[in-house]
CSV table of C-alpha atoms in Angstrom, one decimal:
chain,number,residue,atom,x,y,z
A,215,MET,CA,-6.3,12.5,14.3
A,216,LEU,CA,-5.2,10.9,11.7
A,217,PHE,CA,-8.3,8.4,11.8
A,218,ASP,CA,-11.0,7.0,14.5
A,219,VAL,CA,-13.1,4.0,12.6
A,220,PRO,CA,-15.1,1.4,13.9
A,221,VAL,CA,-13.4,-2.1,13.8
A,222,HIS,CA,-16.5,-4.1,14.8
A,223,GLU,CA,-17.3,-7.1,13.2
A,224,LEU,CA,-14.3,-7.8,11.4
A,225,THR,CA,-13.9,-11.1,9.8
A,226,ALA,CA,-11.3,-13.0,8.2
A,227,GLY,CA,-11.1,-15.4,5.3
A,228,ASP,CA,-15.0,-15.8,3.8
A,229,GLY,CA,-16.3,-14.5,6.9
A,230,ASP,CA,-15.7,-17.6,8.8
A,231,LYS,CA,-13.4,-16.3,11.5
A,232,ALA,CA,-14.3,-13.6,13.5
A,233,LEU,CA,-11.5,-11.5,14.7
A,234,LEU,CA,-13.3,-8.9,16.4
A,235,THR,CA,-17.4,-8.4,17.6
A,236,ALA,CA,-19.3,-6.1,19.1
A,237,ASP,CA,-19.5,-7.7,22.4
A,238,GLY,CA,-15.6,-7.4,22.4
A,239,GLY,CA,-15.6,-11.7,22.0
A,240,ARG,CA,-16.3,-11.6,25.2
A,241,ASN,CA,-18.8,-14.9,24.4
A,242,ARG,CA,-15.7,-16.6,23.4
A,243,GLY,CA,-13.6,-16.0,26.3
A,244,HIS,CA,-11.2,-13.6,24.1
A,245,GLY,CA,-12.7,-10.4,25.9
A,246,ALA,CA,-9.2,-9.4,26.5
A,247,ASP,CA,-7.6,-9.9,23.2
A,248,PHE,CA,-9.4,-6.5,22.0
A,249,GLY,CA,-10.7,-4.9,24.7
A,250,HIS,CA,-8.4,-1.9,24.9
A,251,LEU,CA,-9.4,-1.2,21.4
A,252,LYS,CA,-13.2,-0.5,22.3
A,253,ASN,CA,-14.2,-1.3,18.5
A,254,ARG,CA,-12.7,1.6,17.7
A,255,LEU,CA,-9.0,2.2,16.0
A,256,ARG,CA,-8.0,5.6,16.6
A,257,LEU,CA,-4.5,6.5,15.8
A,258,ARG,CA,-3.1,10.2,15.5
A,259,SER,CA,-1.0,11.6,12.9
A,260,GLY,CA,2.5,11.3,13.6
A,261,GLY,CA,2.8,8.7,16.1
A,262,ARG,CA,3.9,5.3,16.3
A,263,TYR,CA,1.9,2.3,17.6
A,264,ALA,CA,2.6,-1.8,18.0
A,265,MET,CA,-0.4,-4.3,18.1
A,266,ILE,CA,0.6,-7.5,20.2
A,267,GLY,CA,-1.0,-10.5,20.4
A,268,ARG,CA,-0.4,-14.4,19.8
A,269,ASN,CA,-0.2,-16.3,16.5
A,270,GLY,CA,-3.0,-16.4,14.7
A,271,CYS,CA,-5.4,-14.0,16.3
A,272,GLY,CA,-5.6,-11.6,13.4
A,273,LYS,CA,-2.8,-8.9,13.5
A,274,SER,CA,-2.1,-9.5,10.1
A,275,THR,CA,-5.6,-9.9,8.9
A,276,LEU,CA,-6.1,-6.6,10.9
A,277,LEU,CA,-3.4,-5.1,9.0
A,278,ARG,CA,-4.3,-6.5,5.4
A,279,ALA,CA,-8.0,-4.8,5.9
A,280,LEU,CA,-6.1,-1.6,6.9
A,281,ALA,CA,-3.9,-1.4,3.8
A,282,SER,CA,-6.6,-2.3,1.4
A,283,GLY,CA,-9.1,0.3,2.8
A,284,THR,CA,-12.0,-2.4,3.7
A,285,LEU,CA,-12.9,-1.5,7.0
A,286,PRO,CA,-15.8,0.4,7.3
A,287,GLU,CA,-15.9,3.8,7.4
A,288,TRP,CA,-12.4,4.2,6.1
A,289,PRO,CA,-11.3,7.4,5.0
A,290,GLY,CA,-10.4,6.7,1.7
A,291,SER,CA,-8.1,9.5,1.3
A,292,ILE,CA,-5.4,8.2,3.6
A,293,ARG,CA,-2.5,6.9,1.9
A,294,THR,CA,-1.6,3.4,3.2
A,295,PHE,CA,1.3,0.8,2.4
A,296,LEU,CA,2.0,-2.2,4.2
A,297,VAL,CA,5.1,-4.0,4.3
A,298,GLU,CA,4.4,-7.7,4.7
A,299,GLN,CA,6.0,-10.6,6.2
A,300,ASP,CA,6.7,-12.5,2.9
A,301,HIS,CA,7.1,-9.6,0.4
A,302,ARG,CA,5.3,-10.4,-2.1
A,303,ILE,CA,7.0,-9.2,-5.1
A,304,ASP,CA,7.8,-10.5,-8.5
A,305,PRO,CA,11.6,-12.0,-8.6
A,306,GLU,CA,11.2,-11.5,-12.8
A,307,GLN,CA,11.0,-7.6,-12.1
A,308,GLN,CA,13.9,-5.5,-11.7
A,309,VAL,CA,14.6,-4.0,-8.7
A,310,ILE,CA,14.0,-0.2,-10.1
A,311,GLU,CA,10.7,-1.4,-11.7
A,312,ALA,CA,9.3,-3.2,-8.5
A,313,VAL,CA,9.7,0.0,-6.5
A,314,LEU,CA,8.0,1.8,-9.5
A,315,SER,CA,5.1,-0.2,-9.8
A,316,ALA,CA,4.9,-0.1,-5.6
A,317,ASP,CA,3.0,3.1,-6.1
A,318,SER,CA,0.1,1.4,-8.3
A,319,ARG,CA,-2.3,4.0,-8.2
A,320,VAL,CA,-0.1,6.3,-10.1
A,321,SER,CA,1.7,3.5,-12.4
A,322,ASP,CA,-1.6,2.1,-13.4
A,323,LEU,CA,-3.2,5.1,-14.5
A,324,GLN,CA,0.2,6.0,-16.4
A,325,ALA,CA,0.1,3.0,-18.1
A,326,GLU,CA,-3.5,3.2,-18.9
A,327,ALA,CA,-2.6,6.8,-20.5
A,328,ALA,CA,0.9,5.5,-22.6
A,329,ARG,CA,-1.6,2.7,-24.1
A,330,LEU,CA,-4.3,5.3,-25.4
A,331,GLU,CA,-1.7,7.7,-26.3
A,332,ARG,CA,-0.7,4.9,-28.7
A,333,GLU,CA,-3.9,4.1,-30.6
A,334,SER,CA,-4.5,4.8,-33.6
A,335,ALA,CA,-6.3,8.5,-34.6
A,336,GLU,CA,-9.6,7.3,-35.0
A,337,ALA,CA,-9.4,5.8,-32.1
A,338,ARG,CA,-7.8,8.5,-30.2
A,339,GLU,CA,-11.0,10.9,-30.5
A,340,SER,CA,-13.3,8.4,-28.3
A,341,ALA,CA,-10.1,8.0,-25.7
A,342,THR,CA,-9.1,11.8,-25.5
A,343,GLU,CA,-12.3,12.1,-22.9
A,344,ARG,CA,-10.7,9.1,-20.9
A,345,LEU,CA,-6.9,10.4,-21.3
A,346,CYS,CA,-8.3,14.0,-19.6
A,347,GLU,CA,-9.5,12.1,-16.7
A,348,ILE,CA,-6.5,10.2,-16.1
A,349,TYR,CA,-4.0,13.4,-16.6
A,350,GLU,CA,-6.4,15.4,-13.8
A,351,ALA,CA,-6.2,12.1,-11.7
A,352,LEU,CA,-2.3,12.4,-12.0
A,353,GLU,CA,-2.4,16.1,-11.3
A,354,GLU,CA,-4.4,15.3,-8.1
A,355,LEU,CA,-2.1,12.7,-6.9
A,356,ASP,CA,0.9,15.5,-7.5
A,357,ALA,CA,2.2,12.5,-9.8
A,358,GLU,CA,6.1,13.4,-11.0
A,359,SER,CA,6.9,12.6,-14.6
A,360,GLU,CA,8.2,9.1,-15.2
A,361,GLY,CA,12.3,10.8,-15.1
A,362,LEU,CA,11.9,12.3,-11.6
A,363,ARG,CA,10.1,9.0,-10.3
A,364,ARG,CA,12.7,6.8,-11.7
A,365,HIS,CA,15.4,9.5,-9.9
A,366,ARG,CA,13.6,9.4,-6.9
A,367,VAL,CA,13.6,5.4,-6.7
A,368,GLU,CA,17.7,5.2,-7.4
A,369,ALA,CA,18.2,7.7,-4.8
A,370,ILE,CA,15.7,5.8,-2.1
A,371,LEU,CA,17.9,2.8,-3.0
A,372,GLY,CA,21.0,4.3,-3.1
A,373,GLY,CA,20.6,5.6,0.4
A,374,LEU,CA,19.5,1.9,1.5
A,375,GLY,CA,22.9,0.4,0.0
A,376,PHE,CA,21.9,-0.6,-3.4
A,377,THR,CA,24.5,-0.5,-6.0
A,378,ALA,CA,23.8,0.2,-9.4
A,379,GLU,CA,24.4,-3.1,-10.6
A,380,MET,CA,21.8,-4.3,-7.8
A,381,GLN,CA,19.1,-1.6,-8.9
A,382,GLY,CA,19.2,-3.1,-12.5
A,383,ALA,CA,19.4,-7.0,-11.1
A,384,ALA,CA,16.1,-9.0,-11.0
A,385,VAL,CA,14.6,-9.4,-7.6
A,386,GLY,CA,15.0,-12.5,-7.5
A,387,GLU,CA,18.8,-12.7,-7.7
A,388,LEU,CA,18.6,-10.9,-4.3
A,389,SER,CA,18.7,-12.4,-0.7
A,390,GLY,CA,15.8,-12.1,1.5
A,391,GLY,CA,17.5,-9.4,4.0
A,392,TRP,CA,18.2,-7.3,0.1
A,393,GLN,CA,14.2,-8.3,-0.4
A,394,ALA,CA,13.4,-6.6,2.8
A,395,ARG,CA,15.2,-3.6,2.0
A,396,LEU,CA,13.5,-3.6,-1.7
A,397,ALA,CA,10.3,-3.6,0.7
A,398,MET,CA,11.0,-0.7,2.4
A,399,ALA,CA,12.4,1.3,-0.1
A,400,SER,CA,9.0,0.6,-1.8
A,401,ALA,CA,7.6,2.5,1.4
A,402,LEU,CA,9.4,5.4,1.4
A,403,PHE,CA,8.9,5.8,-2.4
A,404,VAL,CA,4.9,5.7,-1.7
A,405,GLU,CA,5.0,8.0,1.0
A,406,PRO,CA,2.1,7.2,2.8
A,407,GLU,CA,0.9,8.6,5.6
A,408,LEU,CA,0.2,5.3,7.1
A,409,LEU,CA,3.2,2.8,7.3
A,410,LEU,CA,2.1,-1.0,8.6
A,411,LEU,CA,4.9,-3.3,9.0
A,412,ASP,CA,3.5,-7.1,9.3
């Protein structure tokens, strides 16, 4: 089993829209909508699941809650990636950079380490402890060097049909179909244990 978490009392927005309630929504006439969940979400490793429901019932909201890890009792060790319907990727960013930045935990740590390494010698002493913490975190994440990460991104993009010219282009120059492929390339690069497709 990948995980088994309770999902009762799930709300959307500012908490004003109840998606799941402890009574399964029976008091609002929506008892059949989530009755099959029994207020728990259980997914097995390697399984494939579909979530079906009418528009506006909270499917995307539940997927975003899973991706962000905001559900109570959510196991923080599960690496999750959500490919959203609207592919929120910076149109000014280069294709390769967009995929590299998809693994935000690693790219944020690497950016902070680079900034601390550039600081002056007197400031470096105070930053040494933080650099050690960053390097330990990167090691725990099995983070590759920047060159290896870039090479892996190029291989993934090439496998999805991106030419070398397209890989250097801005995301905004791509059609919607190619942007969808870019979102999938980001998911493949991150290698999540739980891949969510909205």
